[in-house]
C-alpha positions as CSV (number, residue, x, y, z in Angstrom):
1,M,-84.7,-28.6,96.7
2,R,-83.0,-28.6,100.6
3,K,-83.2,-32.7,100.1
4,M,-81.6,-32.7,97.2
5,M,-78.6,-30.5,98.2
6,K,-78.0,-33.0,101.5
7,T,-78.4,-36.5,99.6
8,A,-75.8,-34.7,97.7
9,I,-73.5,-33.9,100.1
10,A,-73.5,-37.2,101.5
11,A,-73.3,-38.9,98.3
12,L,-69.3,-36.7,98.3
13,L,-68.6,-37.3,101.9
14,L,-69.0,-41.2,101.4
15,S,-67.3,-41.4,98.0
16,G,-64.2,-39.7,99.9
17,T,-63.3,-38.0,96.7
18,A,-64.5,-34.3,97.8
19,L,-64.2,-31.9,101.0
20,T,-60.5,-33.6,101.6
21,P,-57.3,-32.1,100.9
22,A,-55.1,-33.3,98.5
23,L,-52.0,-33.4,100.6
24,A,-53.7,-35.3,102.9
25,Q,-53.7,-38.8,100.5
26,D,-49.8,-38.7,100.4
27,C,-49.1,-37.8,104.2
28,T,-46.7,-40.3,106.0
29,S,-45.3,-40.9,109.6
30,P,-41.9,-38.9,110.5
31,T,-38.6,-41.2,109.9
32,R,-37.9,-42.9,113.2
33,C,-34.5,-41.3,114.8
34,D,-32.8,-44.5,115.1
35,E,-33.1,-45.3,110.9
36,L,-31.2,-42.0,110.9
37,G,-28.6,-43.1,113.2
38,Y,-29.7,-40.6,115.9
39,T,-29.2,-43.6,118.4
40,F,-27.3,-41.8,121.3
41,S,-28.3,-39.6,124.3
42,A,-26.9,-35.7,124.9
43,E,-25.0,-37.6,128.3
44,D,-23.5,-40.2,125.1
45,C,-22.6,-36.9,123.3
46,E,-20.6,-35.0,126.1
47,G,-17.6,-33.5,124.5
48,V,-18.0,-34.4,121.3
49,R,-19.2,-32.8,117.9
50,S,-23.0,-34.2,117.6
51,L,-26.3,-33.4,115.9
52,I,-29.7,-33.3,117.5
53,C,-32.7,-35.6,115.7
54,P,-35.3,-32.8,114.2
55,F,-38.0,-35.6,115.0
56,D,-37.3,-35.9,118.7
57,S,-34.8,-33.7,120.3
58,S,-33.9,-36.4,123.2
59,K,-31.9,-38.2,120.4
60,Y,-28.3,-37.1,119.6
61,F,-26.2,-38.7,116.7
62,C,-22.3,-38.1,118.0
63,G,-19.6,-37.6,116.2
64,E,-15.7,-37.5,116.3
65,A,-13.7,-35.8,119.4
66,E,-12.9,-32.7,118.7
67,Q,-8.7,-32.5,118.6
68,I,-7.1,-29.6,119.8
69,E,-4.0,-29.1,118.7
70,P,-1.0,-28.7,121.8
71,E,0.4,-25.4,122.4
72,V,3.3,-24.2,124.7
73,G,1.7,-23.9,127.8
74,M,-1.3,-26.1,127.5
75,I,-1.8,-28.2,130.4
76,L,-1.5,-32.7,129.4
77,Y,-3.6,-35.0,130.5
78,S,-3.8,-38.8,130.7
79,D,-5.8,-39.7,127.9
80,G,-3.4,-37.7,125.4
81,T,-5.3,-34.6,125.2
82,V,-4.4,-30.7,126.2
83,S,-6.4,-28.1,127.9
84,N,-5.7,-24.1,128.4
85,E,-8.3,-24.8,131.6
86,V,-8.3,-27.2,133.8
87,L,-10.6,-30.1,133.9
88,S,-11.8,-31.2,136.9
89,D,-13.2,-35.1,135.2
90,K,-9.0,-35.4,133.6
91,T,-6.4,-36.1,135.4
92,P,-3.0,-33.2,134.3
93,V,0.4,-35.1,134.1
94,G,2.7,-32.4,132.4
95,I,2.6,-28.6,131.1
96,V,3.7,-28.8,127.2
97,V,6.9,-26.9,127.0
98,Y,8.3,-27.3,123.5
99,I,7.0,-27.8,119.9
100,D,8.8,-28.0,116.8
101,K,8.1,-29.6,114.0
102,D,8.2,-33.7,114.9
103,K,9.1,-33.1,118.2
104,R,7.7,-32.2,121.4
105,F,7.2,-32.4,124.7
106,A,5.9,-31.9,128.2
107,V,7.5,-31.3,131.6
108,A,6.3,-32.7,135.1
109,L,4.5,-31.3,137.6
110,E,6.2,-32.1,140.4
111,E,10.1,-32.4,141.0
112,T,12.9,-33.5,143.1
113,I,16.5,-33.0,144.5
114,T,18.6,-35.3,143.9
115,T,22.8,-36.6,143.3
116,W,23.6,-37.9,139.0
117,S,25.4,-40.5,140.5
118,T,26.9,-41.5,143.3
119,D,30.3,-43.2,141.3
120,S,32.6,-41.1,139.8
121,V,32.5,-42.8,136.1
122,D,32.8,-41.9,132.7
123,I,29.6,-42.8,130.9
124,Q,31.2,-44.2,127.4
125,C,27.6,-44.0,125.0
126,L,27.7,-39.8,126.1
127,N,29.3,-37.4,124.8
128,N,31.7,-35.4,127.0
129,Y,31.1,-31.2,127.0
130,S,34.1,-30.5,129.2
131,V,35.8,-28.8,126.6
132,Y,33.1,-26.3,125.2
133,V,30.2,-27.0,127.7
134,E,28.2,-24.5,125.6
135,A,27.8,-27.0,122.7
136,A,25.6,-29.3,125.3
137,S,22.9,-27.0,124.1
138,E,22.8,-29.0,121.2
139,D,22.3,-31.9,122.6
140,M,18.3,-32.7,122.0
141,D,18.1,-36.4,122.9
142,G,17.9,-36.8,127.0
143,K,15.3,-40.2,125.9
144,G,18.6,-41.8,124.1
145,N,20.9,-40.4,127.0
146,T,18.5,-41.9,129.6
147,E,18.7,-45.0,128.5
148,C,22.2,-44.8,127.7
149,I,23.3,-43.8,131.6
150,L,21.1,-46.8,132.7
151,S,22.4,-49.5,130.4
152,Q,25.8,-48.9,132.5
153,S,26.6,-50.1,135.8
154,G,26.5,-48.1,138.7
155,S,23.8,-46.2,140.7
156,Y,22.5,-43.2,138.8
157,P,19.7,-41.3,141.1
158,A,18.8,-39.2,138.4
159,A,18.0,-40.7,135.7
160,E,16.4,-43.8,137.9
161,Y,14.1,-41.1,138.8
162,C,12.8,-40.4,135.7
163,N,13.0,-43.5,134.5
164,T,10.5,-44.7,137.0
165,Y,8.6,-41.8,137.7
166,K,4.7,-42.8,136.8
167,P,2.0,-39.7,137.7
168,V,-1.0,-41.8,136.6
169,S,-1.0,-45.8,136.9
170,S,-2.1,-45.7,133.2
171,G,-2.5,-43.6,129.6
172,T,-0.2,-40.7,129.0
173,G,2.2,-40.3,131.5
174,S,2.4,-44.1,132.8
175,S,5.9,-43.9,131.2
176,G,8.3,-42.8,128.7
177,W,9.6,-40.1,131.3
178,Y,13.4,-39.5,131.1
179,L,16.3,-37.2,132.5
180,P,16.2,-34.0,130.0
181,A,19.2,-33.0,127.5
182,A,21.2,-30.0,128.2
183,G,19.5,-28.9,124.6
184,E,16.4,-29.9,126.1
185,L,16.4,-27.7,129.5
186,K,17.5,-24.9,127.2
187,A,14.8,-25.0,125.0
188,L,12.5,-25.1,128.2
189,S,13.8,-21.7,129.6
190,Q,12.3,-20.1,126.5
191,S,9.0,-21.6,127.6
192,Y,9.3,-20.9,131.6
193,G,6.9,-18.1,131.4
194,A,4.4,-20.3,130.1
195,T,4.4,-22.5,132.8
196,Y,3.6,-19.9,135.7
197,L,-0.4,-19.6,134.9
198,P,-0.9,-23.8,134.5
199,L,1.3,-25.2,137.3
200,H,-0.8,-22.3,139.6
201,Q,-4.0,-23.5,138.3
202,L,-3.0,-26.7,139.3
203,S,-1.3,-26.2,142.5
204,K,1.7,-27.7,141.9
205,T,5.3,-26.2,142.4
206,Q,6.8,-23.6,140.0
207,L,9.8,-24.1,138.2
208,S,12.7,-22.6,139.8
209,A,14.7,-20.1,139.0
210,N,18.4,-22.5,140.0
211,F,19.8,-24.9,138.2
212,Y,18.5,-28.8,136.9
213,W,20.2,-31.4,136.2
214,S,20.6,-32.5,132.6
215,S,21.4,-36.0,131.3
216,S,24.0,-34.2,129.2
217,E,28.0,-35.3,130.4
218,L,30.7,-33.0,131.1
219,N,33.3,-35.8,132.2
220,I,34.0,-38.3,134.8
221,S,33.2,-36.3,137.9
222,S,30.7,-33.8,136.5
223,A,27.3,-33.3,134.4
224,V,26.1,-30.3,133.1
225,V,23.4,-27.7,134.4
226,V,21.0,-25.5,133.4
227,R,19.5,-23.0,134.7
228,V,15.6,-22.9,133.2
229,S,14.5,-19.6,133.8
230,D,17.2,-18.3,131.4
231,G,18.6,-20.9,129.6
232,V,22.3,-20.6,131.1
233,I,24.5,-23.9,130.8
234,S,26.9,-24.7,133.6
235,D,29.9,-27.1,133.9
236,A,29.4,-26.9,137.9
237,G,27.5,-30.0,138.5
238,R,29.4,-32.5,139.9
239,K,28.0,-35.6,139.9
240,A,27.7,-36.5,143.6
241,G,26.4,-33.2,144.3
242,T,22.3,-32.1,144.1
243,Y,20.3,-30.0,142.1
244,R,16.9,-30.2,141.1
245,L,15.1,-32.2,138.6
246,R,11.9,-32.2,136.4
247,C,11.3,-35.1,134.1
248,V,10.3,-34.5,130.2
249,L,7.7,-36.6,128.3
250,A,8.0,-36.7,124.5
251,F,4.2,-37.2,123.3
């Protein structure tokens, strides 16, 4: 009897149709990660959205970099990104100080003291605000003003300084800086307090409570100056005199 049972079991084993789980016949090897697009490493995907391959935790799929919308007080970096934090692997170029619809700009991390011009000259392509200096608060075209000033013959240290200002050799901030208009400086005054922390974190010179040059002209001998701590606009800026200067950059 035992001999007959052993013979039957042996026959079943040889046939492969018994004592073998049904699932084993359908089992296949896991899909390879690279076939699903998981072809990157964790280092490749640093700073961007990513997924880990379910079959191999060392394989990643990299998505697009997360875009952070700029806000007043953020640090602007040379790669065009912004952050509330100091990022050691990036180069800061400015502080975001104004955002309104399609217009936004950042102020430089550095400043200088210089004259507006060395000669008394009325820039014909600039508006004159000598009759009512407060009207200069409507002037938000510092870029156009700077280009206008530099198109004239003569020496204009303030506009020239911003036109050639290059805190970095390439990327955002390597060009495009200009002497802000009176209205832009007044707008900057509304963000005066928001610049303190980022400038402190970056160990850069704080914005002064004194007057700064604008690219807005008063008359043949004077240009508008603005106290950026409170937005006061003054006609006291004699072009041959010296005032502080911070360039701005539209981005």
